[in-house]
Coordinates of N, CA, C and O in Angstrom, one line a residue:
M1 N -18.6 55.0 110.4 CA -17.7 54.8 109.3 C -18.3 53.8 108.3 O -19.1 53.0 108.7
T2 N -17.7 53.8 107.1 CA -18.3 52.9 106.1 C -17.2 52.3 105.2 O -16.3 53.0 104.8
M3 N -17.4 51.1 104.8 CA -16.6 50.5 103.8 C -17.1 50.9 102.5 O -18.3 50.7 102.2
R4 N -16.2 51.5 101.6 CA -16.7 52.1 100.4 C -16.2 51.3 99.2 O -15.1 50.6 99.3
P5 N -16.9 51.3 98.1 CA -16.5 50.5 96.9 C -15.2 51.2 96.3 O -15.0 52.4 96.3
I6 N -14.4 50.3 95.8 CA -13.1 50.7 95.1 C -13.4 51.0 93.7 O -14.0 50.2 93.0
R7 N -12.9 52.2 93.2 CA -13.0 52.5 91.8 C -12.0 51.7 91.0 O -10.9 51.5 91.5
I8 N -12.4 51.3 89.8 CA -11.6 50.4 89.0 C -11.0 51.2 87.8 O -11.6 52.2 87.4
I9 N -9.8 50.7 87.4 CA -9.1 51.4 86.2 C -10.2 51.7 85.1 O -11.0 50.9 84.8
G10 N -10.0 52.9 84.6 CA -10.9 53.4 83.6 C -11.8 54.6 84.2 O -12.2 55.4 83.5
D11 N -11.9 54.6 85.5 CA -12.6 55.7 86.2 C -11.6 56.9 86.2 O -10.5 56.8 86.6
P12 N -12.0 58.0 85.7 CA -11.1 59.2 85.5 C -10.6 59.7 86.9 O -9.5 60.3 86.9
V13 N -11.2 59.4 88.0 CA -10.7 59.9 89.3 C -9.4 59.3 89.6 O -8.6 59.9 90.3
L14 N -9.1 58.1 89.0 CA -7.8 57.5 89.3 C -6.7 58.1 88.5 O -5.5 57.8 88.8
R15 N -7.0 58.9 87.6 CA -5.9 59.6 86.7 C -5.8 61.1 87.0 O -5.2 61.8 86.2
T16 N -6.4 61.5 88.1 CA -6.4 62.9 88.4 C -5.6 63.2 89.6 O -5.7 62.5 90.6
S17 N -4.7 64.2 89.6 CA -4.0 64.6 90.8 C -5.0 65.2 91.8 O -5.9 66.0 91.5
C18 N -4.8 64.7 93.0 CA -5.8 65.1 94.1 C -5.4 66.5 94.7 O -4.3 66.9 94.7
A19 N -6.5 67.2 95.1 CA -6.3 68.5 95.8 C -5.7 68.3 97.2 O -6.1 67.3 97.9
P20 N -4.9 69.2 97.6 CA -4.4 69.1 99.0 C -5.5 69.4 100.0 O -6.5 70.1 99.7
V21 N -5.4 68.7 101.1 CA -6.4 69.0 102.2 C -6.0 70.3 102.8 O -4.9 70.6 103.2
T22 N -7.1 71.1 103.0 CA -6.9 72.4 103.7 C -7.6 72.5 105.0 O -7.3 73.4 105.8
S23 N -8.6 71.6 105.2 CA -9.4 71.7 106.5 C -9.2 70.4 107.2 O -9.6 69.3 106.7
F24 N -8.6 70.5 108.4 CA -8.4 69.3 109.3 C -9.6 69.2 110.2 O -9.5 69.6 111.4
D25 N -10.8 68.8 109.7 CA -12.0 68.9 110.4 C -12.7 67.5 110.5 O -12.1 66.5 110.2
A26 N -13.9 67.5 111.0 CA -14.7 66.3 111.2 C -14.9 65.6 109.8 O -14.9 64.3 109.8
E27 N -15.0 66.3 108.8 CA -15.2 65.7 107.4 C -13.9 64.9 107.1 O -14.0 63.8 106.6
L28 N -12.8 65.4 107.3 CA -11.5 64.7 107.1 C -11.4 63.5 108.0 O -11.1 62.4 107.5
R29 N -11.8 63.6 109.2 CA -11.7 62.5 110.1 C -12.7 61.4 109.7 O -12.3 60.2 109.8
A30 N -13.8 61.7 109.2 CA -14.8 60.8 108.6 C -14.2 60.1 107.4 O -14.3 58.8 107.2
L31 N -13.5 60.8 106.5 CA -12.9 60.3 105.4 C -11.8 59.3 105.8 O -11.7 58.1 105.2
V32 N -11.0 59.6 106.7 CA -9.9 58.7 107.2 C -10.6 57.4 107.8 O -10.1 56.3 107.5
G33 N -11.7 57.6 108.5 CA -12.4 56.4 109.0 C -12.9 55.5 107.9 O -12.8 54.3 108.0
D34 N -13.5 56.1 106.9 CA -14.0 55.4 105.8 C -12.9 54.7 105.0 O -13.0 53.5 104.6
L35 N -11.8 55.4 104.8 CA -10.6 54.7 104.2 C -10.1 53.5 105.0 O -9.8 52.5 104.4
M36 N -10.0 53.7 106.3 CA -9.5 52.6 107.1 C -10.5 51.4 107.1 O -10.1 50.3 107.1
D37 N -11.8 51.7 107.2 CA -12.8 50.7 107.1 C -12.7 49.9 105.8 O -12.9 48.7 105.7
T38 N -12.5 50.7 104.7 CA -12.4 50.1 103.4 C -11.1 49.2 103.3 O -11.1 48.1 102.8
L39 N -10.0 49.7 103.9 CA -8.8 48.9 103.9 C -8.9 47.6 104.7 O -8.5 46.6 104.3
L40 N -9.5 47.7 105.9 CA -9.6 46.6 106.8 C -10.8 45.7 106.5 O -10.9 44.6 107.1
G41 N -11.7 46.1 105.6 CA -12.9 45.4 105.3 C -12.8 44.1 104.5 O -13.7 43.4 104.3
A42 N -11.6 43.9 103.9 CA -11.3 42.7 103.1 C -9.9 42.3 103.4 O -9.0 43.2 103.5
P43 N -9.6 41.1 103.4 CA -8.2 40.6 103.7 C -7.3 40.9 102.5 O -7.7 41.1 101.4
G44 N -6.0 41.1 102.9 CA -4.9 41.3 101.9 C -4.7 42.7 101.4 O -4.0 42.8 100.4
R45 N -5.4 43.6 102.0 CA -5.2 45.0 101.5 C -4.1 45.7 102.3 O -4.0 45.6 103.5
A46 N -3.2 46.4 101.5 CA -2.1 47.1 102.2 C -2.3 48.6 102.2 O -1.6 49.3 103.0
G47 N -3.2 49.1 101.4 CA -3.4 50.6 101.5 C -4.6 50.9 100.6 O -5.0 50.2 99.7
V48 N -5.2 52.1 100.9 CA -6.3 52.6 100.1 C -6.1 54.2 100.1 O -5.9 54.8 101.2
A49 N -6.1 54.7 98.9 CA -6.0 56.2 98.7 C -7.4 56.8 98.4 O -8.2 56.1 97.8
A50 N -7.6 58.0 98.8 CA -8.9 58.7 98.7 C -9.4 58.6 97.2 O -10.6 58.3 97.1
P51 N -8.6 58.8 96.2 CA -9.2 58.7 94.8 C -9.8 57.3 94.6 O -10.7 57.1 93.7
Q52 N -9.3 56.2 95.2 CA -9.8 54.9 95.0 C -11.2 54.7 95.5 O -11.9 53.8 95.1
I53 N -11.7 55.6 96.3 CA -13.1 55.6 96.8 C -13.8 56.8 96.2 O -14.9 57.2 96.7
G54 N -13.2 57.5 95.2 CA -13.9 58.6 94.5 C -13.7 59.9 95.2 O -14.5 60.8 94.8
V55 N -12.8 60.1 96.1 CA -12.6 61.4 96.8 C -11.4 62.1 96.3 O -10.3 61.5 96.3
D56 N -11.5 63.4 96.0 CA -10.4 64.2 95.5 C -9.7 64.9 96.7 O -10.0 66.0 97.1
A57 N -8.9 64.1 97.4 CA -8.2 64.6 98.5 C -6.9 63.8 98.7 O -6.8 62.6 98.5
Q58 N -5.8 64.5 99.1 CA -4.5 63.9 99.3 C -4.5 63.2 100.7 O -3.9 63.7 101.6
V59 N -5.1 62.0 100.7 CA -5.2 61.2 101.9 C -5.0 59.8 101.6 O -5.7 59.3 100.6
F60 N -4.3 59.0 102.3 CA -4.3 57.5 102.2 C -4.1 56.9 103.6 O -3.7 57.5 104.5
V61 N -4.5 55.6 103.6 CA -4.3 54.8 104.8 C -3.5 53.6 104.4 O -3.4 53.2 103.2
Y62 N -2.8 53.0 105.3 CA -1.9 51.8 105.0 C -1.9 50.9 106.2 O -2.2 51.2 107.3
D63 N -1.6 49.6 105.9 CA -1.4 48.5 106.8 C -0.4 47.6 106.2 O -0.8 46.7 105.5
A64 N 0.8 47.8 106.6 CA 1.9 47.1 105.9 C 3.0 46.8 106.9 O 3.5 47.7 107.6
D65 N 3.5 45.6 106.9 CA 4.7 45.2 107.8 C 4.5 45.6 109.2 O 5.4 46.0 109.9
G66 N 3.2 45.4 109.7 CA 2.9 45.7 111.1 C 2.7 47.2 111.4 O 2.6 47.5 112.6
H67 N 2.7 48.0 110.4 CA 2.5 49.4 110.6 C 1.1 49.8 110.0 O 0.9 49.5 108.8
R68 N 0.3 50.5 110.8 CA -1.0 50.9 110.3 C -1.2 52.4 110.6 O -0.9 52.8 111.7
G69 N -1.7 53.1 109.6 CA -2.0 54.5 109.9 C -2.5 55.2 108.7 O -3.0 54.6 107.7
H70 N -2.4 56.5 108.7 CA -2.9 57.4 107.6 C -1.9 58.5 107.4 O -1.1 58.8 108.3
L71 N -2.0 59.2 106.3 CA -1.1 60.3 106.0 C -1.9 61.3 105.1 O -2.6 60.9 104.1
V72 N -1.8 62.6 105.4 CA -2.5 63.6 104.7 C -1.5 64.5 104.0 O -0.5 64.9 104.7
N73 N -1.7 64.9 102.8 CA -0.8 65.8 102.0 C 0.6 65.3 102.1 O 1.6 66.1 102.4
P74 N 0.9 64.1 101.7 CA 2.2 63.5 101.8 C 3.2 64.0 100.7 O 2.8 64.4 99.6
T75 N 4.5 64.1 101.1 CA 5.6 64.2 100.2 C 6.4 63.0 100.5 O 6.4 62.4 101.6
I76 N 7.2 62.5 99.6 CA 8.0 61.3 99.8 C 9.4 61.4 99.3 O 9.7 62.1 98.3
E77 N 10.3 60.9 100.1 CA 11.8 60.8 99.8 C 12.1 59.3 99.6 O 11.7 58.5 100.4
L78 N 12.8 59.1 98.5 CA 13.1 57.7 98.1 C 14.6 57.4 98.1 O 15.4 58.3 97.7
S79 N 15.0 56.2 98.5 CA 16.4 55.8 98.4 C 16.7 55.6 96.9 O 15.9 55.3 96.1
E80 N 18.0 55.6 96.6 CA 18.5 55.2 95.3 C 18.4 53.7 95.1 O 18.3 53.2 94.0
E81 N 18.6 53.0 96.2 CA 18.6 51.5 96.1 C 17.2 51.1 95.8 O 16.2 51.5 96.4
T82 N 17.0 50.1 94.9 CA 15.7 49.6 94.5 C 15.6 48.1 94.6 O 16.6 47.4 94.8
E83 N 14.4 47.7 94.5 CA 14.1 46.2 94.4 C 12.9 46.0 93.5 O 12.1 46.9 93.3
V84 N 12.9 44.8 93.0 CA 11.7 44.4 92.1 C 11.0 43.4 92.9 O 11.5 42.4 93.4
D85 N 9.6 43.5 92.9 CA 8.8 42.6 93.6 C 7.4 42.7 92.9 O 7.1 43.7 92.3
D86 N 6.6 41.6 93.0 CA 5.3 41.7 92.4 C 4.4 42.7 93.2 O 4.5 42.8 94.4
E87 N 3.7 43.4 92.4 CA 2.8 44.5 92.9 C 1.5 44.4 92.3 O 1.4 44.0 91.1
G88 N 0.4 44.7 93.0 CA -0.9 44.7 92.5 C -1.6 45.9 93.0 O -1.0 46.7 93.7
C89 N -2.9 46.1 92.7 CA -3.6 47.3 93.0 C -5.1 46.9 93.1 O -5.6 46.2 92.3
L90 N -5.8 47.4 94.2 CA -7.2 47.2 94.3 C -8.0 47.7 93.1 O -9.1 47.2 92.8
S91 N -7.5 48.7 92.5 CA -8.1 49.3 91.3 C -7.9 48.6 90.0 O -8.5 48.9 89.0
I92 N -7.0 47.6 90.1 CA -6.8 46.7 88.9 C -6.7 45.3 89.5 O -5.7 44.6 89.5
P93 N -7.9 44.8 90.0 CA -7.9 43.6 90.9 C -7.5 42.3 90.1 O -7.8 42.1 89.0
G94 N -6.7 41.5 90.8 CA -6.3 40.2 90.3 C -5.0 40.2 89.4 O -4.5 39.2 89.1
L95 N -4.5 41.4 89.0 CA -3.3 41.4 88.2 C -2.1 41.8 89.1 O -2.2 42.8 89.9
Y96 N -1.0 41.1 88.9 CA 0.2 41.4 89.7 C 1.4 41.4 88.7 O 1.5 40.5 87.9
F97 N 2.3 42.4 88.8 CA 3.4 42.4 87.9 C 4.7 42.8 88.7 O 4.6 43.6 89.6
P98 N 5.8 42.3 88.2 CA 7.1 42.7 88.9 C 7.3 44.2 88.6 O 7.3 44.7 87.5
T99 N 7.4 44.9 89.8 CA 7.5 46.4 89.7 C 8.7 46.9 90.5 O 8.9 46.5 91.7
R100 N 9.5 47.7 89.9 CA 10.7 48.3 90.6 C 10.3 49.5 91.4 O 9.5 50.4 91.0
R101 N 10.7 49.4 92.7 CA 10.4 50.5 93.6 C 11.7 50.8 94.5 O 12.5 49.9 94.6
A102 N 11.7 52.0 95.1 CA 12.8 52.3 96.0 C 12.7 51.3 97.2 O 11.6 51.0 97.6
L103 N 13.8 50.9 97.6 CA 13.9 49.9 98.8 C 13.5 50.6 100.1 O 12.9 50.0 101.0
H104 N 13.8 51.9 100.2 CA 13.5 52.7 101.4 C 12.7 53.9 101.0 O 13.0 54.5 100.0
A105 N 11.7 54.3 101.9 CA 11.0 55.5 101.6 C 10.7 56.2 103.0 O 10.5 55.5 104.0
T106 N 10.7 57.5 102.9 CA 10.2 58.3 104.1 C 9.2 59.3 103.6 O 9.4 60.1 102.6
A107 N 8.0 59.2 104.1 CA 6.9 60.1 103.7 C 6.6 61.1 104.9 O 6.6 60.7 106.0
H108 N 6.5 62.3 104.5 CA 6.2 63.4 105.4 C 4.8 63.9 105.1 O 4.4 64.0 103.9
G109 N 4.0 64.3 106.1 CA 2.7 64.9 105.9 C 2.1 65.2 107.2 O 2.8 65.6 108.1
F110 N 0.8 65.0 107.3 CA 0.1 65.4 108.5 C -0.9 64.2 108.9 O -1.3 63.5 108.1
D111 N -1.2 64.2 110.2 CA -2.3 63.3 110.6 C -3.6 64.0 110.4 O -3.7 65.2 110.0
Q112 N -4.7 63.3 110.8 CA -6.1 63.9 110.5 C -6.4 65.1 111.4 O -7.4 65.8 111.1
H113 N -5.5 65.4 112.3 CA -5.7 66.6 113.2 C -4.8 67.7 112.8 O -4.8 68.8 113.4
G114 N -4.0 67.5 111.7 CA -3.1 68.6 111.3 C -1.7 68.6 111.9 O -0.9 69.5 111.7
E115 N -1.4 67.5 112.7 CA -0.1 67.4 113.3 C 0.9 66.8 112.3 O 0.5 65.8 111.6
P116 N 2.1 67.3 112.3 CA 3.1 66.8 111.4 C 3.4 65.3 111.7 O 3.3 64.9 112.8
L117 N 3.6 64.5 110.6 CA 3.8 63.1 110.7 C 4.8 62.6 109.7 O 4.8 63.1 108.6
T118 N 5.7 61.8 110.2 CA 6.7 61.2 109.3 C 6.7 59.6 109.4 O 6.6 59.1 110.5
I119 N 6.7 58.9 108.3 CA 6.6 57.5 108.3 C 7.8 57.0 107.4 O 7.9 57.5 106.3
S120 N 8.7 56.2 108.0 CA 9.8 55.6 107.2 C 9.7 54.1 107.2 O 9.3 53.5 108.2
G121 N 10.1 53.5 106.1 CA 10.1 52.1 106.1 C 10.9 51.6 104.9 O 11.3 52.3 104.0
S122 N 11.1 50.3 105.0 CA 11.8 49.6 103.9 C 10.9 48.4 103.4 O 9.9 48.1 104.0
G123 N 11.3 47.9 102.3 CA 10.6 46.7 101.8 C 9.2 47.0 101.5 O 8.8 47.9 100.8
F124 N 8.3 46.1 102.0 CA 6.9 46.2 101.7 C 6.2 47.5 102.2 O 5.4 48.1 101.5
L125 N 6.6 48.0 103.4 CA 6.1 49.3 103.8 C 6.5 50.4 102.9 O 5.7 51.3 102.5
A126 N 7.8 50.5 102.4 CA 8.2 51.5 101.5 C 7.4 51.4 100.2 O 7.0 52.4 99.6
R127 N 7.2 50.1 99.7 CA 6.4 49.9 98.5 C 5.0 50.5 98.7 O 4.5 51.2 97.8
A128 N 4.4 50.2 99.8 CA 3.0 50.7 100.0 C 3.0 52.2 100.1 O 2.1 52.8 99.5
L129 N 3.9 52.8 100.7 CA 4.0 54.3 100.8 C 4.1 54.9 99.4 O 3.4 55.9 99.0
Q130 N 4.9 54.3 98.6 CA 5.1 54.8 97.2 C 3.9 54.6 96.4 O 3.4 55.5 95.6
H131 N 3.3 53.4 96.5 CA 2.1 53.1 95.7 C 0.9 54.0 96.0 O 0.3 54.6 95.1
E132 N 0.7 54.3 97.3 CA -0.4 55.1 97.7 C -0.1 56.6 97.4 O -1.0 57.3 97.0
T133 N 1.1 57.0 97.5 CA 1.4 58.4 97.2 C 1.2 58.6 95.7 O 0.8 59.7 95.2
D134 N 1.6 57.6 94.9 CA 1.4 57.7 93.4 C -0.1 57.9 93.1 O -0.5 58.7 92.2
H135 N -1.0 57.2 93.8 CA -2.4 57.3 93.6 C -2.9 58.8 93.7 O -3.7 59.3 93.0
L136 N -2.3 59.5 94.7 CA -2.7 60.9 94.9 C -2.2 61.8 93.8 O -2.8 62.9 93.7
A137 N -1.3 61.3 93.0 CA -0.8 62.1 91.8 C -1.5 61.6 90.5 O -1.1 62.0 89.4
G138 N -2.4 60.7 90.6 CA -3.1 60.2 89.4 C -2.3 59.1 88.7 O -2.6 58.9 87.5
R139 N -1.4 58.5 89.4 CA -0.6 57.4 88.8 C -0.9 56.1 89.4 O -1.2 55.9 90.6
L140 N -0.9 55.1 88.5 CA -1.1 53.7 88.9 C 0.2 52.9 88.8 O 1.1 53.3 88.0
Y141 N 0.4 51.8 89.5 CA 1.6 51.1 89.5 C 2.0 50.6 88.1 O 3.2 50.6 87.7
V142 N 1.0 50.4 87.2 CA 1.3 49.9 85.9 C 2.0 51.0 85.1 O 2.7 50.7 84.1
D143 N 1.9 52.3 85.5 CA 2.6 53.4 84.8 C 4.1 53.3 85.0 O 4.8 53.9 84.2
T144 N 4.5 52.6 86.0 CA 6.0 52.5 86.3 C 6.6 51.3 85.6 O 7.8 51.2 85.6
L145 N 5.8 50.5 85.0 CA 6.4 49.3 84.3 C 7.0 49.7 83.0 O 6.7 50.7 82.4
T146 N 8.0 48.8 82.6 CA 8.7 49.1 81.4 C 8.7 47.8 80.5 O 8.5 46.7 81.0
G147 N 9.1 48.0 79.3 CA 9.4 46.9 78.4 C 8.2 45.9 78.2 O 7.1 46.3 78.2
E148 N 8.6 44.6 78.1 CA 7.6 43.6 77.9 C 6.6 43.5 79.0 O 5.4 43.2 78.8
T149 N 7.0 43.7 80.2 CA 6.1 43.7 81.4 C 5.0 44.7 81.2 O 3.8 44.4 81.4
R150 N 5.4 45.9 80.8 CA 4.4 47.0 80.6 C 3.4 46.6 79.5 O 2.2 46.7 79.6
R151 N 4.0 46.1 78.4 CA 3.1 45.7 77.2 C 2.1 44.6 77.7 O 1.0 44.6 77.3
R152 N 2.6 43.6 78.4 CA 1.8 42.5 78.9 C 0.7 43.1 79.8 O -0.5 42.7 79.7
A153 N 1.0 43.9 80.7 CA 0.1 44.5 81.7 C -1.0 45.3 80.9 O -2.2 45.1 81.2
L154 N -0.6 46.1 79.9 CA -1.6 46.9 79.2 C -2.5 46.0 78.3 O -3.7 46.3 78.2
R155 N -1.9 44.9 77.8 CA -2.8 44.0 77.0 C -3.8 43.3 77.9 O -5.0 43.2 77.5
E156 N -3.4 42.9 79.1 CA -4.3 42.2 80.0 C -5.4 43.2 80.5 O -6.5 42.8 80.6
I157 N -5.0 44.4 80.7 CA -6.0 45.4 81.2 C -7.0 45.7 80.0 O -8.2 45.7 80.3
R158 N -6.5 46.0 78.8 CA -7.4 46.2 77.7 C -8.3 45.1 77.4 O -9.5 45.2 77.1
A159 N -7.8 43.8 77.6 CA -8.7 42.7 77.4 C -9.6 42.4 78.6 O -10.4 41.5 78.5
G160 N -9.5 43.2 79.7 CA -10.4 43.0 80.8 C -10.0 41.8 81.6 O -10.9 41.2 82.2
R161 N -8.8 41.4 81.6 CA -8.4 40.2 82.3 C -8.1 40.4 83.8 O -7.4 39.6 84.4
F162 N -8.6 41.5 84.3 CA -8.5 41.6 85.8 C -9.9 41.3 86.4 O -10.9 41.2 85.7
D163 N -9.9 41.1 87.7 CA -11.1 40.7 88.4 C -12.0 41.8 88.6 O -12.2 42.3 89.8
S164 N -12.6 42.4 87.6 CA -13.5 43.5 87.7 C -14.8 43.1 88.5 O -15.3 42.0 88.3
P165 N -15.3 44.0 89.3 CA -16.5 43.7 90.1 C -17.7 43.3 89.1 O -18.5 42.5 89.4
S166 N -17.7 43.9 87.9 CA -18.8 43.6 87.0 C -18.7 42.2 86.4 O -19.7 41.6 86.0
R167 N -17.5 41.6 86.5 CA -17.3 40.3 86.0 C -17.5 39.2 87.1 O -17.6 38.0 86.8
R168 N -17.7 39.7 88.3 CA -17.9 38.7 89.4 C -19.3 38.2 89.5 O -19.6 37.2 90.1
G169 N -20.2 39.0 88.9 CA -21.6 38.6 88.8 C -22.2 38.4 90.0 O -23.1 37.7 90.5

């Protein structure tokens, strides 16, 4: 398995809806392994979705609130109750903004072998499930922002005020 580079905002793969997985084979298991290596390869990561490493597939991995795993072809159910907390993204490194998310989420999908899987959580785990599922639909967390927070986020992104790998030198 391999730790893969994270695609940064501006890469078109991050704005494209991913194709559903149709083959639960060795290639998928290798992708899940690469995603997990990428997730665990640096501290502070809560999830990585396939498009973030340039792969067009509905797959993500997560490590949040003591829960670690993966989900293929997810659908998600959200509570009406919400909370606002700072959120960031590996694809927009270094920027964090208060983001409203459902307090509870239940994601349904499959594991890497094609077996049905359901993950439910609240708080940070629910936030991670929503964030990663959004990636598979070509959405970034900044797309959910509103008002002055959204304007500030877009200004900072346009100005390149995030920790881009090209700026780390």
